Coordinates of C-alpha atoms in Angstrom, one line a residue:
Chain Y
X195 CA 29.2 -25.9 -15.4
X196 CA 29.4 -25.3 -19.4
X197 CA 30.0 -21.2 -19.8
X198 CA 26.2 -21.7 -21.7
X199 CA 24.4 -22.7 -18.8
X200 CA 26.7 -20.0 -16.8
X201 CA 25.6 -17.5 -18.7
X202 CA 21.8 -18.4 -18.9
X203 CA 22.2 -18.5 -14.7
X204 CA 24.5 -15.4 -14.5
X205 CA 21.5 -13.8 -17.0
X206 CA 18.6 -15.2 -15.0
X207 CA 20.4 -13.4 -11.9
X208 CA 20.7 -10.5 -13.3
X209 CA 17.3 -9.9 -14.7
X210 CA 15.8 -11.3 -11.3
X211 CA 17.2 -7.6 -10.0
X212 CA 14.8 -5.7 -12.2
X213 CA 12.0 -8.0 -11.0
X214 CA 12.5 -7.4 -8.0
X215 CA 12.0 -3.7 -8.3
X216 CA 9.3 -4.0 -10.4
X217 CA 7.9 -6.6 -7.7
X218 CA 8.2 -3.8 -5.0
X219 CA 6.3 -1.7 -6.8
X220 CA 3.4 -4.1 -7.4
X221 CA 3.1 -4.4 -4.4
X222 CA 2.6 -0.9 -2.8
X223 CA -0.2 -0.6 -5.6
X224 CA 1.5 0.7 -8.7
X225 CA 2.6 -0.4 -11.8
X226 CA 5.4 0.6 -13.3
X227 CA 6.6 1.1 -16.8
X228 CA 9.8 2.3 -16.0
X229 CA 12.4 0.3 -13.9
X230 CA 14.5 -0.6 -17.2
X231 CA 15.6 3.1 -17.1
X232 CA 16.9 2.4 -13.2
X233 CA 18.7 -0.7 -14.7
X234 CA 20.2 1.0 -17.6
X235 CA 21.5 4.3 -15.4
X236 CA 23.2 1.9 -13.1
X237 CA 24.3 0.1 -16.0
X238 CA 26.3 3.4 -17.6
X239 CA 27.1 4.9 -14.3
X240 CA 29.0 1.7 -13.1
X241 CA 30.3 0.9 -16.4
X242 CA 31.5 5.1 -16.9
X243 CA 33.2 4.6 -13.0
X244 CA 35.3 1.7 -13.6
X245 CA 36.1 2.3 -17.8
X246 CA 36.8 5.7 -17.9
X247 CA 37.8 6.5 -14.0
X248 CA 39.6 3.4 -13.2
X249 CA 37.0 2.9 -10.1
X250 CA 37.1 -0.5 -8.1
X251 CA 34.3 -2.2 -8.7
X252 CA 32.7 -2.4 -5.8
X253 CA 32.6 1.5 -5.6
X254 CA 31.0 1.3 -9.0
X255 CA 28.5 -0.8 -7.4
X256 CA 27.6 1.5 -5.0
X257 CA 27.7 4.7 -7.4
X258 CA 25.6 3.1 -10.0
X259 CA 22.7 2.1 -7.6
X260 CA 23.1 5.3 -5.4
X261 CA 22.7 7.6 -8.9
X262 CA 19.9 5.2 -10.0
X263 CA 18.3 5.1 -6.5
X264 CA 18.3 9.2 -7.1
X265 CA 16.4 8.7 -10.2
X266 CA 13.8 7.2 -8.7
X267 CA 13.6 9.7 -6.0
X268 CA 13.1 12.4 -8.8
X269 CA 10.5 10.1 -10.4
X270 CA 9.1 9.4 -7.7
X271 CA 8.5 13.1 -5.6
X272 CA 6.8 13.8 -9.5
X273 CA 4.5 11.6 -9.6
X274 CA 3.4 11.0 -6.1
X275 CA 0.1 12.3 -6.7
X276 CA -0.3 10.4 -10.2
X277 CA -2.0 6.6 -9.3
X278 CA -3.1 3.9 -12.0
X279 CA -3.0 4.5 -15.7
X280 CA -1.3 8.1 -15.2
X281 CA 1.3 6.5 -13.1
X282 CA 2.0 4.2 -15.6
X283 CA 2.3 6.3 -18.2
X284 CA 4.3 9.2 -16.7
X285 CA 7.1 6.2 -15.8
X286 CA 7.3 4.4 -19.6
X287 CA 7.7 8.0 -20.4
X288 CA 10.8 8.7 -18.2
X289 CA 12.2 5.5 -19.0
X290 CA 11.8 6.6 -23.2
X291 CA 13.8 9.7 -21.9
X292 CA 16.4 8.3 -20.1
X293 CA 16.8 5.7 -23.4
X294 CA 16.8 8.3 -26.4
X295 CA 19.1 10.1 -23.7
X296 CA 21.5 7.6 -24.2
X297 CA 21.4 7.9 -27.3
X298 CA 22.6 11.4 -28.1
X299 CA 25.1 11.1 -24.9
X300 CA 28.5 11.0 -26.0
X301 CA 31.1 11.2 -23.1
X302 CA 34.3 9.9 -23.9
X303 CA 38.1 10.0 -22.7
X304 CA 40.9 8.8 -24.1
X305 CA 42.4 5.5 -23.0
X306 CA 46.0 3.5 -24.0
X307 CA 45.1 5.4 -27.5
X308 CA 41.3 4.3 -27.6
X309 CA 38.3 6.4 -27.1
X310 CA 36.4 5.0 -23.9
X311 CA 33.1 5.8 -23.0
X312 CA 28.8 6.6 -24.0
X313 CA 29.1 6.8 -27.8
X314 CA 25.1 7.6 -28.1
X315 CA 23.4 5.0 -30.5
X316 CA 26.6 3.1 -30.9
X317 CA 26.5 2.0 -27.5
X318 CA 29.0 1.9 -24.5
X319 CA 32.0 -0.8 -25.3
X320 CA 34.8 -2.1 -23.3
X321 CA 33.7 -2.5 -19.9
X322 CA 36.5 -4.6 -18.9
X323 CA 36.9 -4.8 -15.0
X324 CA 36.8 -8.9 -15.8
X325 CA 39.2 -9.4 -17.7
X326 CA 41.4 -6.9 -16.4
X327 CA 41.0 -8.9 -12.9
X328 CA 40.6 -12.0 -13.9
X329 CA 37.4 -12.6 -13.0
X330 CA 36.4 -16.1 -14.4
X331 CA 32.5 -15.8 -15.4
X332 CA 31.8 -18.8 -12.8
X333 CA 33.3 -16.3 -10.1
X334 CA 31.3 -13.4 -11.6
X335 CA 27.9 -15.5 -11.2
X336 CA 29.1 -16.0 -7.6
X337 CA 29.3 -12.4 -7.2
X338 CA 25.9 -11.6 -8.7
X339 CA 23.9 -14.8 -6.9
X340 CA 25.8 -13.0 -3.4
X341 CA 24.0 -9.4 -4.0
X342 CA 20.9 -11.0 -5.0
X343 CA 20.6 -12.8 -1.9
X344 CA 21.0 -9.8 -0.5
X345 CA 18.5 -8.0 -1.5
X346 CA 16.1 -11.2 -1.1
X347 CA 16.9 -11.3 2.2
X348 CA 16.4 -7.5 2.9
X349 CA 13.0 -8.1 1.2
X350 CA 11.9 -11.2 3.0
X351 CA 12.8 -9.7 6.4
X352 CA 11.0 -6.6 5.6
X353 CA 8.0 -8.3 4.3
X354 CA 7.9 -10.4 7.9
X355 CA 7.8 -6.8 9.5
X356 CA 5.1 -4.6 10.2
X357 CA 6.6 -2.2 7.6
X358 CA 6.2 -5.1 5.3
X359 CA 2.6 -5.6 6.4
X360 CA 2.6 -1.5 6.1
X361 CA 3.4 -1.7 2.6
X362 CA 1.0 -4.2 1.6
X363 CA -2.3 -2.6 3.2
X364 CA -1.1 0.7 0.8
X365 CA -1.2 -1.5 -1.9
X366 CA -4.5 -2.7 -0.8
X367 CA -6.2 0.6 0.1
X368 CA -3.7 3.7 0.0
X369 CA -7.2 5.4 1.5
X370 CA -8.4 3.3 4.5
X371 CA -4.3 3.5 5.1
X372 CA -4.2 6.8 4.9
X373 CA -7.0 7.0 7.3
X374 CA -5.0 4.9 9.9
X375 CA -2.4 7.4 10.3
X376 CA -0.2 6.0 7.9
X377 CA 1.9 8.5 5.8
X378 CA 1.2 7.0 2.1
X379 CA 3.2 9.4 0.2
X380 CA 6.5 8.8 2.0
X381 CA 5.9 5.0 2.2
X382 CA 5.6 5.0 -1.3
X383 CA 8.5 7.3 -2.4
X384 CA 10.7 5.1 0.0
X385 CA 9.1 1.8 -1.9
X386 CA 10.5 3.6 -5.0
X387 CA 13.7 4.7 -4.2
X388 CA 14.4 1.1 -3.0
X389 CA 13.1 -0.3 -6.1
X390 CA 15.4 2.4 -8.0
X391 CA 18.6 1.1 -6.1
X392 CA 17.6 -2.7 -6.7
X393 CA 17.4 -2.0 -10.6
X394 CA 20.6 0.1 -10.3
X395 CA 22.5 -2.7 -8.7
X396 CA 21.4 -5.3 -11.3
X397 CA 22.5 -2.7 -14.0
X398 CA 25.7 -2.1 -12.3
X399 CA 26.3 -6.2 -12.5
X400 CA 25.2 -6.7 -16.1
X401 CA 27.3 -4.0 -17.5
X402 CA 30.6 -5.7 -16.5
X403 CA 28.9 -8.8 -17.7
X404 CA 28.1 -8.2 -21.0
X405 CA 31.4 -6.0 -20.8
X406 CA 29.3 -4.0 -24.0
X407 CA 25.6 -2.0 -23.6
X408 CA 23.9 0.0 -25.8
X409 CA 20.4 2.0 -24.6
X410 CA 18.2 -0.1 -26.7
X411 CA 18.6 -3.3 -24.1
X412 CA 17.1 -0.8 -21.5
X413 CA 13.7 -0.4 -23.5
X414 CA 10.5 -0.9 -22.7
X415 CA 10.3 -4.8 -23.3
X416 CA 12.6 -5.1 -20.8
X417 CA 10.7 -2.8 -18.2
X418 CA 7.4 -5.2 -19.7
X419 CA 9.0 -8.9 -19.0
X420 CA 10.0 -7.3 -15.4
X421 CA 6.2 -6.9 -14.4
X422 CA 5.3 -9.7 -16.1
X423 CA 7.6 -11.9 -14.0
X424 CA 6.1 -10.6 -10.5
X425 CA 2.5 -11.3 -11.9
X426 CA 3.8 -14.8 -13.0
X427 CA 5.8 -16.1 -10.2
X428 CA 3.3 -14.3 -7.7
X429 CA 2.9 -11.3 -5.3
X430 CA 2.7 -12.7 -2.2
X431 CA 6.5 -12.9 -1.6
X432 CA 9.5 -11.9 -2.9
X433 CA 10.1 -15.5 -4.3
X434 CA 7.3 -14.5 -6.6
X435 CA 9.4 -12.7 -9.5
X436 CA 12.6 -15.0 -9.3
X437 CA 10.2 -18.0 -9.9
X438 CA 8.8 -16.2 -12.8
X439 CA 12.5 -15.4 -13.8
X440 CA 13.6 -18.9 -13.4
X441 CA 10.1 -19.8 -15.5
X442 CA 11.4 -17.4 -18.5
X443 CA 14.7 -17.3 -18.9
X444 CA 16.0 -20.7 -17.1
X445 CA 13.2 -22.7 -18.8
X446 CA 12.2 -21.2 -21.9
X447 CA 15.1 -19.3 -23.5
X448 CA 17.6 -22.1 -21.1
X449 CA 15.9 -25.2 -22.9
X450 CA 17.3 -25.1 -26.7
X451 CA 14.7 -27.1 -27.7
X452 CA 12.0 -24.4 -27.1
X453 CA 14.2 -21.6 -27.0
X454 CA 12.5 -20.3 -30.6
X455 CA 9.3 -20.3 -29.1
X456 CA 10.2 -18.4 -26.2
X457 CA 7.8 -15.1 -26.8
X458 CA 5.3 -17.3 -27.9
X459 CA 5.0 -19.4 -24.5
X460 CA 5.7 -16.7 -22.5
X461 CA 2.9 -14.7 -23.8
X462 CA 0.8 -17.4 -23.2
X463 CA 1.7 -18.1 -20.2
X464 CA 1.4 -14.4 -19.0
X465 CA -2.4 -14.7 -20.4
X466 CA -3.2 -17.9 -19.3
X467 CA -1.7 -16.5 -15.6
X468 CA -3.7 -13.7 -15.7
X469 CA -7.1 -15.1 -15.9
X470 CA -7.0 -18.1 -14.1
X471 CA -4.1 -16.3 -11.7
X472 CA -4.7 -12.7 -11.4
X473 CA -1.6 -12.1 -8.8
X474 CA 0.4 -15.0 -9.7
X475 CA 1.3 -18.7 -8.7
X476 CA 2.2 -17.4 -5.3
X477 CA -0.2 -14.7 -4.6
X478 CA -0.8 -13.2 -1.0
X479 CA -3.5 -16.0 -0.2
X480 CA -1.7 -19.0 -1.2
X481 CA 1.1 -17.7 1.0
X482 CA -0.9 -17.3 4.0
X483 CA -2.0 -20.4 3.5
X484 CA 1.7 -22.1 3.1
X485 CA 3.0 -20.0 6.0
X486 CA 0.4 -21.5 8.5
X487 CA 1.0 -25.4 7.1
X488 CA 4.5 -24.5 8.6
X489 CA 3.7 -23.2 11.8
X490 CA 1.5 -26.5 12.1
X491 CA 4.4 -28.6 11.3
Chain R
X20 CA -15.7 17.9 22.9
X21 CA -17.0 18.2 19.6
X22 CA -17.9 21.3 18.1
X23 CA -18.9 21.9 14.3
X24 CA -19.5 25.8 13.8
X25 CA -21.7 26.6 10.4
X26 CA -20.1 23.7 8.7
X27 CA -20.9 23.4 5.2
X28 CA -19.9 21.6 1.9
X29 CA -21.1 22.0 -1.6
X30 CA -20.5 20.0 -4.3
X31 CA -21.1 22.0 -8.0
X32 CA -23.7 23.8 -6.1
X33 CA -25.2 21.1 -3.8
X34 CA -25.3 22.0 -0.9
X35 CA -24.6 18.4 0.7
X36 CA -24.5 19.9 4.2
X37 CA -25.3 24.0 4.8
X38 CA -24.3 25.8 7.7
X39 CA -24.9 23.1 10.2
X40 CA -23.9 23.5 13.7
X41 CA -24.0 21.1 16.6
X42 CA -22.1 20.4 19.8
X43 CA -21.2 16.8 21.2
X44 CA -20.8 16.4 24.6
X45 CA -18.0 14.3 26.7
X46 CA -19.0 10.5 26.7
X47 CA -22.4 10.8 25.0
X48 CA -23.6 8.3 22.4
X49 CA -24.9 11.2 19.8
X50 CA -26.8 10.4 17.3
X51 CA -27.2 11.5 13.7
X52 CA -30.2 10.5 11.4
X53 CA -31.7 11.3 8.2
X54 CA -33.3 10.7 5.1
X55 CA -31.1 9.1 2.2
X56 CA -28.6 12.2 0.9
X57 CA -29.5 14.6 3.9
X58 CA -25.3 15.0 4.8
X59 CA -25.1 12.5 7.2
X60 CA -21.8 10.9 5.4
X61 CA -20.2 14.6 4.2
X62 CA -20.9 14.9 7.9
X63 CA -18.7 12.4 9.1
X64 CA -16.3 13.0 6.2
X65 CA -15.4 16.4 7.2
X66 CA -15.0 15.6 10.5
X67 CA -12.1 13.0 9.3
X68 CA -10.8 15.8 7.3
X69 CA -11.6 12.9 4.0
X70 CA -13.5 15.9 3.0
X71 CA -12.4 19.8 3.3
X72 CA -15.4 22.3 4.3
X73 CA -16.3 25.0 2.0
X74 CA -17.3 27.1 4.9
X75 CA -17.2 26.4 8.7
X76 CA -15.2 24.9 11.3
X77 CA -15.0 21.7 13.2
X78 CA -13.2 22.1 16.5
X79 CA -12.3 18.7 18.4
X80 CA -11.5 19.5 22.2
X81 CA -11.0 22.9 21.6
X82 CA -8.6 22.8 19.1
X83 CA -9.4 23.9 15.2
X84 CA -9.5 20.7 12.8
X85 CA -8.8 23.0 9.9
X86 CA -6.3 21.3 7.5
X87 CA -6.0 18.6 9.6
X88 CA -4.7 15.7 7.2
X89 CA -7.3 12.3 8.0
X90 CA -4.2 10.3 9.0
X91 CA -3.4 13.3 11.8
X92 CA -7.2 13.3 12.8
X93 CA -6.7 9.3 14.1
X94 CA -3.7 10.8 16.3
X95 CA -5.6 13.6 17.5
X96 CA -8.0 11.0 18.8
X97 CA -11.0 10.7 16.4
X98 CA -11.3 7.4 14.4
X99 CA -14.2 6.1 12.3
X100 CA -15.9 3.0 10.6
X101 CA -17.0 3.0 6.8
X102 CA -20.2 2.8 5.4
X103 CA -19.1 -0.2 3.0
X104 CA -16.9 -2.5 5.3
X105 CA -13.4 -1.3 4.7
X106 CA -10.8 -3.7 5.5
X107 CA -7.6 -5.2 4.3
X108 CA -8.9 -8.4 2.9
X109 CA -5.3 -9.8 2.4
X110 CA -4.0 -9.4 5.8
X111 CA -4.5 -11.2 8.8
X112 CA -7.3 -9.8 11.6
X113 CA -4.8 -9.5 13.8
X114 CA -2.5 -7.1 11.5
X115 CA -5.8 -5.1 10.9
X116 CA -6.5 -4.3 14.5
X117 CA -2.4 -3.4 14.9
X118 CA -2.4 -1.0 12.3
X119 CA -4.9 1.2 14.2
X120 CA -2.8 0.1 17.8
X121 CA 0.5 0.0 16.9
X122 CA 3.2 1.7 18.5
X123 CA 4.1 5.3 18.0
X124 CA 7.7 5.6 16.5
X125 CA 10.1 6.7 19.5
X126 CA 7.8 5.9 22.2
X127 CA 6.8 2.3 22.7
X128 CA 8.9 0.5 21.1
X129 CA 11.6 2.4 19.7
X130 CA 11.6 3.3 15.7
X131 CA 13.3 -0.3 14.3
X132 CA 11.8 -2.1 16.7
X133 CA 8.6 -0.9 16.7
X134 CA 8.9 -2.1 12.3
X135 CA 10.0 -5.6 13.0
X136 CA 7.8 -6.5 16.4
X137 CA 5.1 -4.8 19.0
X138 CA 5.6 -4.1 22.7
X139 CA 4.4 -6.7 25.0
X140 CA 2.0 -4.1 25.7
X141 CA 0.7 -3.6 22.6
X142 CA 0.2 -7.3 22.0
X143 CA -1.7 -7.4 25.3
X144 CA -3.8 -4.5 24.0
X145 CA -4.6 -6.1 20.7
X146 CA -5.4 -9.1 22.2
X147 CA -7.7 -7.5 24.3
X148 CA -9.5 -5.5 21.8
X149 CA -9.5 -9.0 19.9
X150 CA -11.9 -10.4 23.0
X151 CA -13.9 -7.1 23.0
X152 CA -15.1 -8.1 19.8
X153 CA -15.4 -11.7 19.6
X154 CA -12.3 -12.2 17.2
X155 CA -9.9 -13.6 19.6
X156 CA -10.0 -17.3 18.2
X157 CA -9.6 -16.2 14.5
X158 CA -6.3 -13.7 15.2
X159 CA -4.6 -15.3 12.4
X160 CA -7.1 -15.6 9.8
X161 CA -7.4 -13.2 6.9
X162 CA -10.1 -10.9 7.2
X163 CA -11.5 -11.4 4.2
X164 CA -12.3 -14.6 5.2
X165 CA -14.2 -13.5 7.7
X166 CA -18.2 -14.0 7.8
X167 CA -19.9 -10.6 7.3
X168 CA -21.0 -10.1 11.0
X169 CA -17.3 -10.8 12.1
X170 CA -16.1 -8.2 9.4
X171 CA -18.3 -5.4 11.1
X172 CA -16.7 -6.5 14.3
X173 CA -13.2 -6.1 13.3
X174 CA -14.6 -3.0 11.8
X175 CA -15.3 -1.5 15.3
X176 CA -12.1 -3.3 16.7
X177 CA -9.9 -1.9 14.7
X178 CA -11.8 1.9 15.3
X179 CA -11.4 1.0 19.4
X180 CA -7.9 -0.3 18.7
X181 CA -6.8 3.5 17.8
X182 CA -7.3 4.5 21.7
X183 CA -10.1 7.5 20.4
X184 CA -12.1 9.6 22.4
X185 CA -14.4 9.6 19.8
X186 CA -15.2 7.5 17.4
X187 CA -18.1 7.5 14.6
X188 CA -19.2 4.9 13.5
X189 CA -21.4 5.5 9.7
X190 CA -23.8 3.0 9.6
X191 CA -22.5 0.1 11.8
X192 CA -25.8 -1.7 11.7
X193 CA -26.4 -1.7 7.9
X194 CA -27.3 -5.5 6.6
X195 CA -27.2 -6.7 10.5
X196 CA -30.4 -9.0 12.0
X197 CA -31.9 -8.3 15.2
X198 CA -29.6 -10.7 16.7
X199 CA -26.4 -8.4 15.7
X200 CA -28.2 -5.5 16.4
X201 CA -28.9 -6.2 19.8
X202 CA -24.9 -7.4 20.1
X203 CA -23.5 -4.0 18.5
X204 CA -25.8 -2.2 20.8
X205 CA -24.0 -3.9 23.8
X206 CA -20.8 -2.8 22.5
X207 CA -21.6 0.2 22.2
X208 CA -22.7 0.8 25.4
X209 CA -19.8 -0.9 26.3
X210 CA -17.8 2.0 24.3
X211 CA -19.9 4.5 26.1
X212 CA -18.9 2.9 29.4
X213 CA -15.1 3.1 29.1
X214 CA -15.7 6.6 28.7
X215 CA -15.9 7.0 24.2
X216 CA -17.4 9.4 23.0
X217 CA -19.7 7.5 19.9
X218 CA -21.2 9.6 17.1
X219 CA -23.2 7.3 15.5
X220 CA -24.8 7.6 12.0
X221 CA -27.4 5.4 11.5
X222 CA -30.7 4.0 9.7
X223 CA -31.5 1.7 11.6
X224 CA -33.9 3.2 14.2
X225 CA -34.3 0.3 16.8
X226 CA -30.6 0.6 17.5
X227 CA -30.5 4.6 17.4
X228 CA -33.7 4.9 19.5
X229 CA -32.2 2.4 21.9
X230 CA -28.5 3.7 22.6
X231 CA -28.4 6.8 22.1
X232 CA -28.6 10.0 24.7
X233 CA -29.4 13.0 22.1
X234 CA -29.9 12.7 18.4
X235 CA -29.8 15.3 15.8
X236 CA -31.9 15.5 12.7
X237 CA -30.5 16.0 9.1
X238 CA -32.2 17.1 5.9
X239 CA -31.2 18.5 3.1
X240 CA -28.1 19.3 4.6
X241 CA -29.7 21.8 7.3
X242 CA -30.3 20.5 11.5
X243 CA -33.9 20.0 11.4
X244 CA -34.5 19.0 15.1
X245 CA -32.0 18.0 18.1
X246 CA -33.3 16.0 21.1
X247 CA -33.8 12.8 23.1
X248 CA -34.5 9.9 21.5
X249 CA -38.1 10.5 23.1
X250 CA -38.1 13.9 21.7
X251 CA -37.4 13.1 18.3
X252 CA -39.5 10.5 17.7
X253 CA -42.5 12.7 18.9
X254 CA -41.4 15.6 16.6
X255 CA -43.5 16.5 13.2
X256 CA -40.7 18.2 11.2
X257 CA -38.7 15.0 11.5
X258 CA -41.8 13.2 10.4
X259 CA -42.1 14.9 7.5
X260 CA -38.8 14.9 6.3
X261 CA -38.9 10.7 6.6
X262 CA -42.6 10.4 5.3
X263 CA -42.9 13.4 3.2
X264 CA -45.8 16.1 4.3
X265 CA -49.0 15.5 3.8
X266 CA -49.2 17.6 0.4
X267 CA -46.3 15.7 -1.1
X268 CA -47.9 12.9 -0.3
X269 CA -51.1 12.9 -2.3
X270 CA -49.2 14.6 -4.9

């Protein structure tokens, strides 16, 4: 593999983390504005354990998504009673403070000489767990592709369950659920928290990617291509955002022949998806309808 | 069994229902009637707990309803149909009827395994409650697929499902022909006979004349008249409430 097309997969990997949680989100009813901010705390946490306190990386991994999963706890237990528009709003709005948060953070220790650590605006350098292990980036894709089918897993066994069927009937009707002895507050705030860790985890991976972040990759476009990639690829299954990730970034910005014409395209296709689409290429009906063809077969 | 004491609930100073009181009795099929907006839905709200009274109490074999979140109500044994059929159009009919059957965490099934899988027993029950209401063949279809007639039924499944002793059912009979009619009326009784207790809110008299043991009167919020069906139908208050008095009339 050429390290372009390793880094447009390792990317698409990556990214397919924050679709996920926006995906989870979808689909217990609400939208969210906000899962860059999960992404980008799991991003500094990891990058802050292993750079500055020598951590091993796979502690990292765990801190960053535990602190991020936290975050959207707190979110979360907030704005439990918010639904809709003021949802929306309240998480874009705690993303925007986590973000110009960043910015003004500046937590760094000395190291071999060299200041290590947040430097607000001017970003967060030398995350260099890679190198310092020689990690090639093919292993490093390995690494990411293993979590991610993880989590898919996790989410394609839970949506098989009745607390995946659970989670779909609050996105449906959080009243008639409600009214079926279902606890919709806690269902949702555990929906969250999960979604929290997913973005955390994703942020924890792209950090020693990129090796260099700054808060402006966590702003709100980012949180914005997330749920578009659920509504794309579909909401029916968990497959839904990847294909909408692979549609993106593996096709669009992957192909150089169209990569200038990426936003273009992609807004289209978000429109065109929208009308004729409303919950995406694989959307609970069409799923239905695929899982019975393969019972027949 | 059930008890509502001086309930009441105004909305901005509409008195939607004021200061009614009524007792339902142990296996009965109780009716509740009324001209359009006389409480008959705030009724059945508060007795959810969708609503919360402004004054009054509902008392549900003996025990005080007050506070009572709607999602404790169903365990406490009291489960409902909706006026406007309220299902979960993207699920299938069989998930529908296990959401109001499933097991309780701890005691069936066991807390994980009750999330990934149901008890034999529970799957027996659903299946059951499947052939009580005709849906047994289409287990696997998703309700919104469903024709209107079959979405009423899963309606009243999925309210039988939750193992009440009483169940209310607001306006089951809404957009049905005489055919259906006739059919929910067997189910009811068929309700009644397994020893549910039905509060039944309804417009359409044929069926409420036909199934029910005593029937209460609404207007304006206030219990106008309480009786047999045979009672009711021969009393002038309720009448006039339905066909307006004689003075409104040439008015």
């Amino acid at each position: 593999m050429s390290e372009y097309a390793i880094s447009i997969a390792s990317n698409m990997g990556m990214i397919a983390f924050v679709a996920l949680s926006a995906y989870v989100v979808l689909v217990v009813g609400e939208i969210s504005f906000g899962q860059q901010a999960y992404f980008g705390i799991g991003a500094y946490v990891s990058g802050m354990a292993t750079a500055m306190w020598g951590w091993p990386f796979g502690f990292a991994l765990v801190l960053g998504s535990c602190v991020a999963a936290i975050a959207a706890f707190a979110v979360g237990a907030l704005t439990l009673r918010l639904r809709g528009l003021y949802f929306a709003i309240a998480t874009l709005c705690f993303a925007e403070m986590i973000r110009l948060g960043l910015n003004s953070i500046h937590v760094q220790v000395e190291i071999d000489g060299e200041p290590v650590g947040p430097d607000g605006a001017e970003g967060f350098g030398d995350i260099r767990w890679m190198f310092e292990h020689d990690v090639t980036t093919l292993e490093y894709m390995f690494i990411i592709y293993a979590l991610l089918g993880a989590v898919l897993v996790v989410l394609l066994l839970v949506e098989r369950s009745n607390l995946g069927a659970v989670i779909r009937m609050i996105g449906q009707d959080p009243l008639l659920a409600r009214s079926q002895g279902i606890d919709v507050g806690t269902c949702k705030l555990l929906v969250i928290v999960f979604s929290g860790m997913i973005a955390g985890l994703g942020g924890c991976l792209y950090a020693h990617f990129a090796t260099y972040i700054e808060p402006n990759v966590f702003n709100v476009m980012l949180g914005v291509h997330a749920l578009a990639y659920g509504l794309i690829g579909g909401l029916g299954t968990a497959l839904g955002p990847i294909i909408g990730v692979v549609l993106d970034i593996g096709f669009l910005e992957g192909v150089r022949a169209i990569q200038g014409y990426r936003m273009i395209a992609f807004g289209g296709l978000v429109a065109i998806l929208l009308i004729i689409m409303p919950r995406g290429i694989l959307d609970e009906v069409r799923i239905h309808h695929i899982k019975r063809w393969l019972r027949r077969q | 069994m059930l008890k509502l004491d001086d309930l009441s609930k105004h909305f901005d100073g509409v008195r939607a229902v004021d200061g009614l009181s009524l007792e339902v009795d142990q296996g009965e099929v109780f009716g509740l009637i009324g001209p359009n907006g006389s409480g008959k839905s705030t009724t059945v709200n508060l007795i959810c707990g969708v609503l919360s009274a402004t004054r009054g109490k509902v008392t549900f074999k003996g025990r005080d309803l007050h506070g009572l979140p709607p999602h404790r109500r169903l365990n406490a044994g009291i489960s409902r149909t909706f006026q406007n059929i309220r299902l979960f159009g993207e699920l299938t009919v069989w998930q529908n009827v296990w959401i109001a059957r499933r097991d309780a965490p701890g005691r069936e099934a066991g807390f994980i395994r009750n999330w990934f899988g149901s008890s034999a027993r529970t799957r027996e029950a659903i299946e059951e409650t499947l052939v009580f209401a005709d849906l047994a063949g289409r287990a696997n279809d998703l309700a919104q697929n469903l024709a209107f007639g079959e979405q009423r039924r899963l309606e009243l499944a999925r309210a039988v499902a939750a193992r009440p002793d009483l169940i209310l059912l607001d306006e089951p009979a809404a957009g049905m022909n005489r055919e259906e009619v006739e059919d929910l009326r067997q189910r009811i009784l068929a309700l009644k006979h397994d020893g549910i207790t039905v509060l039944l809110v309804e417009h359409v008299m044929e069926l409420v004349m036909g199934v029910t043991d005593r029937i209460a009167v609404l207007n304006f919020g206030k219990l106008i008249a309480l009786g047999t069906p045979g009672e009711i139908q021969g009393n002038a208050a309720v009448r006039e409430a339905y066909l307006g008095s004689p003075d409104s009339e040439s008015a």
